């Protein structure tokens, strides 16, 4: 089965203690929850909006909602899927009001590639990787919202099928079908780059 | 779904590490004899490795502080709201007890004209208190949505409902008193 690499998933008990402490008003405990999950929430918010400022706002909104709903969290369950369920709801609601910034279609040579943080020593390799990543992001931006979300939860947050189903409140079968279709669509969109002409 | 399409689904599950051993064998058997699916599998591998390195900027370091400041502000507002609601609840309780205690004084007023004037002013007071109790009920509902406020909300709701019952009782007593004086009741 899929390995569960999510930080919150590996430590259900400490998370329970953190939530218990945060409920009791321990600000440091809530700060730890924010610190541990902020990257994941921001990544989802960014993928759904493609706007860093909007993603920052949404991230804050998500944690405000998390704080208000701490009493509804079932102690003993993994925190991350519960938290990401709130994050996806907040992002989807925000998307209904505000569509993502239009992105260039795959293969559009006139547009600037997305900025990609670089730590690679080889400049040409770095440029090639950045271009490939930019193409990939453009292709992901072309996916419907629910496909984009599910791909992000699987490949960025590394959630298992079961955790995705819990986070999105979807049947397991629906998760598998959507993931398959999303990746199949990406494969077709990126066929020239991936070297597959079919 | 055709054979090759089904194999593509298996290929994705395989790369996710979510394929049962017997399905793995089925996949490998098919791939050995199908160059097209082998090619698709190769592109899936490239796609998966690209998806694992997304071009998503990192969250700025100040975001945790900003988030906590926002939560702190919300917590402060909630505490103020709770204090206001509790003060209003106390006011309603005191008002209701006062209405009950003073009821006998009203009924002892001797003339019809005095009763009419008193009933009118009492009615206005009961109306105002009923409005307050109604607002209190709504506030209790809002409070119930706040974290850690379930107990307070239940207490406020109980007080508000009790106040509304008491006020309804006073309203009926006023109406019956007014009726008895208007049809030539006690002078």
Coordinates of C-alpha atoms in Angstrom, one line a residue:
Chain A
X1 CA 0.0 0.0 0.0
X2 CA 0.9 3.6 -0.2
X3 CA 3.4 4.9 2.4
X4 CA 2.0 7.6 4.6
X5 CA 4.7 10.2 4.7
X6 CA 2.6 13.1 6.0
X7 CA 4.0 14.5 9.2
X8 CA 0.6 14.6 11.0
X9 CA -0.3 11.1 9.9
X10 CA 2.8 9.5 11.5
X11 CA 2.1 10.9 14.9
X12 CA -1.6 10.6 15.8
X13 CA -1.0 10.7 19.6
X14 CA 1.1 13.9 19.7
X15 CA -1.5 15.5 17.4
X16 CA -4.3 14.6 19.8
X17 CA -2.3 16.1 22.6
X18 CA -1.7 19.2 20.6
X19 CA -5.4 19.6 19.8
X20 CA -6.4 18.9 23.4
X21 CA -4.0 21.6 24.6
X22 CA -5.1 24.1 21.9
X23 CA -8.7 23.6 22.9
X24 CA -7.8 24.4 26.4
X25 CA -6.4 27.8 25.1
X26 CA -2.7 26.8 24.8
X27 CA -1.5 29.2 22.1
X28 CA 1.8 27.5 21.7
X29 CA 0.1 24.2 20.9
X30 CA -2.0 25.9 18.2
X31 CA 1.1 27.6 16.9
X32 CA 2.7 24.1 16.5
X33 CA -0.4 22.9 14.6
X34 CA -0.1 25.9 12.3
X35 CA 3.7 25.5 11.9
X36 CA 3.4 21.8 11.0
X37 CA 0.6 22.1 8.5
X38 CA 1.1 25.6 7.0
X39 CA 3.2 24.3 4.1
X40 CA 0.5 21.8 3.1
X41 CA -2.3 24.3 3.4
X42 CA -0.4 27.0 1.5
X43 CA 0.4 24.5 -1.3
X44 CA -3.2 23.6 -1.8
X45 CA -4.3 27.3 -1.7
X46 CA -1.6 28.2 -4.2
X47 CA -2.5 25.3 -6.6
X48 CA -6.1 26.4 -6.4
X49 CA -5.5 30.1 -7.0
X50 CA -2.1 30.5 -8.6
X51 CA -1.8 33.7 -6.7
X52 CA 0.7 33.8 -3.8
X53 CA -1.1 36.7 -2.0
X54 CA -4.4 35.0 -2.3
X55 CA -2.9 31.8 -1.1
X56 CA -1.5 33.6 2.0
X57 CA -4.9 35.0 2.8
X58 CA -6.6 31.7 2.3
X59 CA -4.0 30.0 4.5
X60 CA -4.8 32.4 7.3
X61 CA -8.5 31.9 6.7
X62 CA -8.1 28.1 6.9
X63 CA -6.3 28.2 10.3
X64 CA -8.9 30.6 11.6
X65 CA -11.6 28.1 10.6
X66 CA -9.5 25.3 12.1
X67 CA -9.3 27.2 15.4
X68 CA -13.1 27.8 15.5
X69 CA -13.8 24.1 14.7
X70 CA -11.2 22.5 17.1
X71 CA -14.1 21.3 19.3
X72 CA -15.5 19.2 16.4
X73 CA -12.2 17.3 15.8
X74 CA -12.5 13.7 17.0
X75 CA -9.5 13.1 19.3
X76 CA -7.5 10.1 18.3
X77 CA -8.1 10.5 14.5
X78 CA -5.3 11.8 12.3
X79 CA -5.3 15.6 12.2
X80 CA -4.0 16.2 8.7
X81 CA -6.9 14.8 6.6
X82 CA -9.4 16.7 8.9
X83 CA -7.4 19.9 8.5
X84 CA -7.0 19.5 4.8
X85 CA -10.8 18.9 4.5
X86 CA -11.3 22.4 6.0
X87 CA -8.6 23.7 3.7
X88 CA -10.2 22.3 0.6
X89 CA -13.6 23.6 1.5
X90 CA -12.2 27.1 2.2
X91 CA -10.3 27.1 -1.1
X92 CA -13.3 25.8 -3.1
X93 CA -15.6 28.4 -1.6
X94 CA -13.0 31.1 -2.4
X95 CA -12.7 29.8 -6.0
X96 CA -16.5 30.2 -6.5
X97 CA -16.0 33.9 -5.8
X98 CA -12.7 34.3 -7.6
X99 CA -11.4 32.3 -10.6
X100 CA -7.6 31.6 -10.8
X101 CA -5.5 34.0 -12.9
X102 CA -5.5 32.9 -16.5
X103 CA -2.5 30.8 -17.4
X104 CA -0.9 30.2 -20.7
X105 CA -1.7 26.9 -22.4
X106 CA 0.9 24.2 -22.7
X107 CA 3.3 25.0 -25.5
X108 CA 2.7 28.7 -25.6
X109 CA 6.3 30.0 -26.1
X110 CA 5.6 33.7 -25.7
X111 CA 4.7 33.5 -22.0
X112 CA 7.2 33.7 -19.2
X113 CA 7.9 30.4 -17.4
X114 CA 6.8 30.3 -13.8
X115 CA 9.5 31.2 -11.3
X116 CA 10.9 28.1 -9.8
X117 CA 13.3 28.2 -6.8
X118 CA 16.6 26.8 -7.9
X119 CA 19.5 25.2 -5.9
X120 CA 21.0 23.2 -8.8
X121 CA 24.6 23.8 -9.7
X122 CA 24.2 23.1 -13.5
X123 CA 22.6 26.2 -15.1
X124 CA 21.4 24.4 -18.3
X125 CA 20.0 21.6 -16.3
X126 CA 18.3 24.0 -13.9
X127 CA 16.7 25.9 -16.8
X128 CA 15.5 22.7 -18.4
X129 CA 14.0 21.5 -15.1
X130 CA 12.4 24.9 -14.5
X131 CA 10.9 24.9 -18.0
X132 CA 9.6 21.4 -17.5
X133 CA 8.1 22.4 -14.1
X134 CA 6.5 25.4 -15.7
X135 CA 5.0 23.3 -18.4
X136 CA 3.7 20.9 -15.8
X137 CA 2.1 23.7 -13.8
X138 CA 0.4 25.1 -16.9
X139 CA -1.0 21.7 -17.6
X140 CA -2.2 21.3 -14.0
X141 CA -3.8 24.7 -14.2
X142 CA -5.8 23.5 -17.2
X143 CA -7.3 20.7 -15.1
X144 CA -10.8 21.1 -13.6
X145 CA -10.7 22.2 -9.9
X146 CA -11.5 18.8 -8.5
X147 CA -8.8 17.1 -10.5
X148 CA -6.2 19.8 -9.6
X149 CA -7.0 19.4 -6.0
X150 CA -6.8 15.6 -6.0
X151 CA -3.5 15.6 -7.8
X152 CA -2.1 18.1 -5.3
X153 CA -3.3 16.0 -2.3
X154 CA -1.7 12.9 -3.8
X155 CA 1.5 14.2 -5.3
X156 CA 2.4 17.2 -3.1
X157 CA 0.9 16.2 0.2
X158 CA 1.5 12.5 -0.5
X159 CA -1.8 11.5 1.0
X160 CA -3.0 7.9 0.5
X161 CA -6.2 7.1 -1.4
X162 CA -8.0 6.6 1.9
X163 CA -6.7 9.9 3.3
X164 CA -7.8 11.8 0.2
X165 CA -11.2 10.2 0.4
X166 CA -11.4 11.4 4.0
X167 CA -10.2 14.9 3.2
X168 CA -12.6 15.4 0.3
X169 CA -15.4 13.3 1.8
X170 CA -15.6 11.2 -1.4
X171 CA -16.0 7.4 -1.9
X172 CA -12.7 5.6 -2.4
X173 CA -13.7 4.6 -5.9
X174 CA -14.4 8.2 -6.9
X175 CA -10.9 9.2 -5.7
X176 CA -9.2 6.5 -7.7
X177 CA -11.2 7.3 -10.9
X178 CA -10.6 11.1 -10.6
X179 CA -6.9 10.5 -9.9
X180 CA -6.6 8.2 -12.9
X181 CA -8.4 10.6 -15.2
X182 CA -6.5 13.6 -14.0
X183 CA -3.1 12.0 -14.6
X184 CA -4.2 10.6 -17.9
X185 CA -5.2 14.1 -18.9
X186 CA -1.9 15.4 -17.8
X187 CA -0.1 12.7 -19.7
X188 CA -1.9 13.7 -22.9
X189 CA -1.4 17.4 -22.3
X190 CA 2.3 16.9 -21.6
X191 CA 2.8 14.2 -24.3
X192 CA 5.3 16.3 -26.4
X193 CA 7.4 17.0 -23.3
X194 CA 7.3 13.5 -21.9
X195 CA 8.2 12.1 -25.4
X196 CA 4.9 10.2 -25.8
X197 CA 3.1 10.8 -29.0
X198 CA 0.0 8.7 -28.2
Chain B
X1 CA -12.8 -0.1 -20.6
X2 CA -10.6 -1.9 -23.1
X3 CA -7.7 -4.2 -22.0
X4 CA -5.1 -1.5 -22.5
X5 CA -7.1 1.2 -20.7
X6 CA -7.5 -1.1 -17.7
X7 CA -3.8 -1.7 -17.8
X8 CA -3.2 2.0 -17.6
X9 CA -5.2 2.3 -14.5
X10 CA -3.2 -0.6 -13.1
X11 CA 0.0 1.1 -14.1
X12 CA -1.0 4.2 -12.1
X13 CA -1.9 2.2 -9.1
X14 CA 1.4 0.3 -9.4
X15 CA 3.4 3.6 -9.4
X16 CA 1.3 4.7 -6.4
X17 CA 2.4 1.5 -4.6
X18 CA -1.2 0.5 -4.3
X19 CA -1.3 -2.7 -6.4
X20 CA -2.0 -6.2 -5.0
X21 CA 0.7 -8.8 -5.9
X22 CA -1.6 -10.7 -8.3
X23 CA -2.5 -7.5 -10.1
X24 CA 1.2 -6.7 -10.4
X25 CA 1.8 -10.0 -12.1
X26 CA -1.1 -9.3 -14.5
X27 CA 0.4 -5.9 -15.3
X28 CA 3.9 -7.3 -15.9
X29 CA 2.5 -10.0 -18.2
X30 CA 0.6 -7.4 -20.2
X31 CA 3.5 -5.0 -20.4
X32 CA 5.8 -7.8 -21.7
X33 CA 3.6 -8.2 -24.7
X34 CA 2.4 -4.7 -25.3
X35 CA 4.9 -2.0 -26.4
X36 CA 2.2 0.7 -26.4
X37 CA 1.4 0.2 -22.7
X38 CA 5.2 0.0 -22.0
X39 CA 5.6 3.4 -23.5
X40 CA 2.6 4.8 -21.5
X41 CA 4.1 3.3 -18.4
X42 CA 7.4 5.1 -19.1
X43 CA 5.6 8.4 -19.6
X44 CA 3.7 7.8 -16.3
X45 CA 7.1 7.4 -14.6
X46 CA 8.3 10.7 -16.0
X47 CA 5.0 12.4 -15.1
X48 CA 5.1 11.1 -11.5
X49 CA 8.7 12.3 -11.0
X50 CA 7.7 15.7 -12.3
X51 CA 4.6 15.8 -10.1
X52 CA 6.8 15.1 -7.1
X53 CA 8.8 18.3 -7.7
X54 CA 6.1 20.9 -8.1
X55 CA 6.8 24.6 -8.9
X56 CA 4.9 25.8 -5.8
X57 CA 6.5 28.7 -3.9
X58 CA 7.1 28.2 -0.2
X59 CA 5.0 30.0 2.3
X60 CA 6.6 33.2 3.6
X61 CA 8.1 32.8 7.1
X62 CA 5.9 35.6 8.5
X63 CA 2.7 33.7 7.7
X64 CA 2.7 31.7 10.9
X65 CA 3.0 34.9 13.0
X66 CA 0.3 36.7 10.9
X67 CA -2.0 33.7 11.2
X68 CA -1.6 33.5 15.0
X69 CA -2.2 37.3 15.3
X70 CA -5.5 36.8 13.3
X71 CA -6.6 33.9 15.6
X72 CA -5.6 35.9 18.7
X73 CA -7.8 38.8 17.5
X74 CA -10.7 36.4 16.9
X75 CA -10.3 35.0 20.3
X76 CA -10.4 38.4 21.9
X77 CA -13.6 39.3 20.0
X78 CA -15.1 36.1 21.2
X79 CA -14.3 36.8 24.8
X80 CA -15.9 40.2 24.5
X81 CA -19.0 38.7 22.9
X82 CA -19.2 36.1 25.7
X83 CA -18.9 38.8 28.3
X84 CA -21.6 40.9 26.6
X85 CA -23.9 37.9 26.3
X86 CA -23.4 37.0 29.9
X87 CA -24.1 40.5 31.0
X88 CA -27.3 40.6 29.0
X89 CA -28.3 37.2 30.5
X90 CA -27.9 38.6 33.9
X91 CA -29.9 41.7 33.0
X92 CA -32.8 39.5 31.7
X93 CA -32.7 37.3 34.9
X94 CA -32.9 40.4 37.2
X95 CA -35.6 42.0 35.1
X96 CA -37.7 38.8 35.1
X97 CA -37.4 38.3 38.8
X98 CA -38.4 42.0 39.3
X99 CA -41.5 41.5 37.1
X100 CA -42.6 38.5 39.2
X101 CA -42.0 40.3 42.5
X102 CA -43.8 43.5 41.5
X103 CA -46.8 41.8 39.9
X104 CA -48.7 41.9 43.2
X105 CA -48.2 45.6 43.5
X106 CA -49.7 46.2 40.0
X107 CA -52.8 44.1 40.8
X108 CA -53.3 46.1 44.0
X109 CA -53.7 49.4 42.1
X110 CA -57.3 50.6 43.0
X111 CA -58.8 52.5 39.9
X112 CA -59.4 51.4 36.3
X113 CA -57.7 54.5 35.0
X114 CA -54.6 53.8 37.1
X115 CA -54.6 50.2 36.0
X116 CA -54.9 51.2 32.3
X117 CA -51.9 53.5 32.6
X118 CA -49.8 51.0 34.6
X119 CA -50.7 48.2 32.2
X120 CA -49.5 50.3 29.2
X121 CA -46.2 51.1 30.8
X122 CA -45.7 47.5 32.0
X123 CA -46.6 46.2 28.6
X124 CA -43.8 48.4 27.0
X125 CA -41.4 47.1 29.6
X126 CA -42.4 43.5 29.0
X127 CA -42.0 44.1 25.2
X128 CA -38.5 45.5 25.6
X129 CA -37.5 42.6 27.8
X130 CA -39.0 40.0 25.4
X131 CA -36.9 41.6 22.6
X132 CA -33.8 41.4 24.7
X133 CA -34.5 37.7 25.6
X134 CA -35.1 37.0 21.8
X135 CA -31.7 38.6 21.0
X136 CA -30.1 36.6 23.7
X137 CA -31.5 33.4 22.2
X138 CA -29.9 34.3 18.9
X139 CA -26.6 35.2 20.6
X140 CA -26.6 31.9 22.3
X141 CA -26.9 30.2 18.9
X142 CA -23.9 32.2 17.5
X143 CA -22.0 31.4 20.6
X144 CA -22.6 27.7 20.2
X145 CA -20.6 27.9 16.9
X146 CA -17.5 29.2 18.8
X147 CA -14.8 26.9 20.0
X148 CA -15.0 26.1 23.7
X149 CA -18.3 28.0 24.1
X150 CA -20.7 25.1 24.1
X151 CA -21.3 25.2 27.8
X152 CA -21.7 29.0 27.9
X153 CA -24.1 28.9 24.9
X154 CA -26.3 26.2 26.6
X155 CA -26.4 28.3 29.8
X156 CA -27.3 31.5 28.0
X157 CA -29.9 29.7 26.0
X158 CA -31.5 28.2 29.1
X159 CA -31.6 31.7 30.8
X160 CA -33.0 33.3 27.7
X161 CA -35.7 30.7 27.3
X162 CA -36.6 30.9 31.0
X163 CA -36.8 34.7 30.7
X164 CA -39.1 34.4 27.7
X165 CA -41.4 32.0 29.5
X166 CA -41.6 34.3 32.6
X167 CA -42.3 37.3 30.3
X168 CA -45.0 35.4 28.5
X169 CA -46.6 34.6 31.8
X170 CA -46.4 38.3 32.8
X171 CA -48.0 39.3 29.5
X172 CA -51.0 37.0 30.1
X173 CA -51.4 38.3 33.7
X174 CA -51.4 41.9 32.4
X175 CA -53.9 41.1 29.7
X176 CA -56.3 39.4 32.2
X177 CA -55.9 42.2 34.7
X178 CA -56.7 44.8 32.0
X179 CA -59.7 42.7 30.8
X180 CA -61.1 42.4 34.4
X181 CA -60.9 46.2 34.9
X182 CA -62.4 47.1 31.6
X183 CA -65.6 45.0 32.2
X184 CA -66.2 46.6 35.6
X185 CA -63.8 44.6 37.7
X186 CA -62.6 45.7 41.2
X187 CA -62.2 49.4 41.8

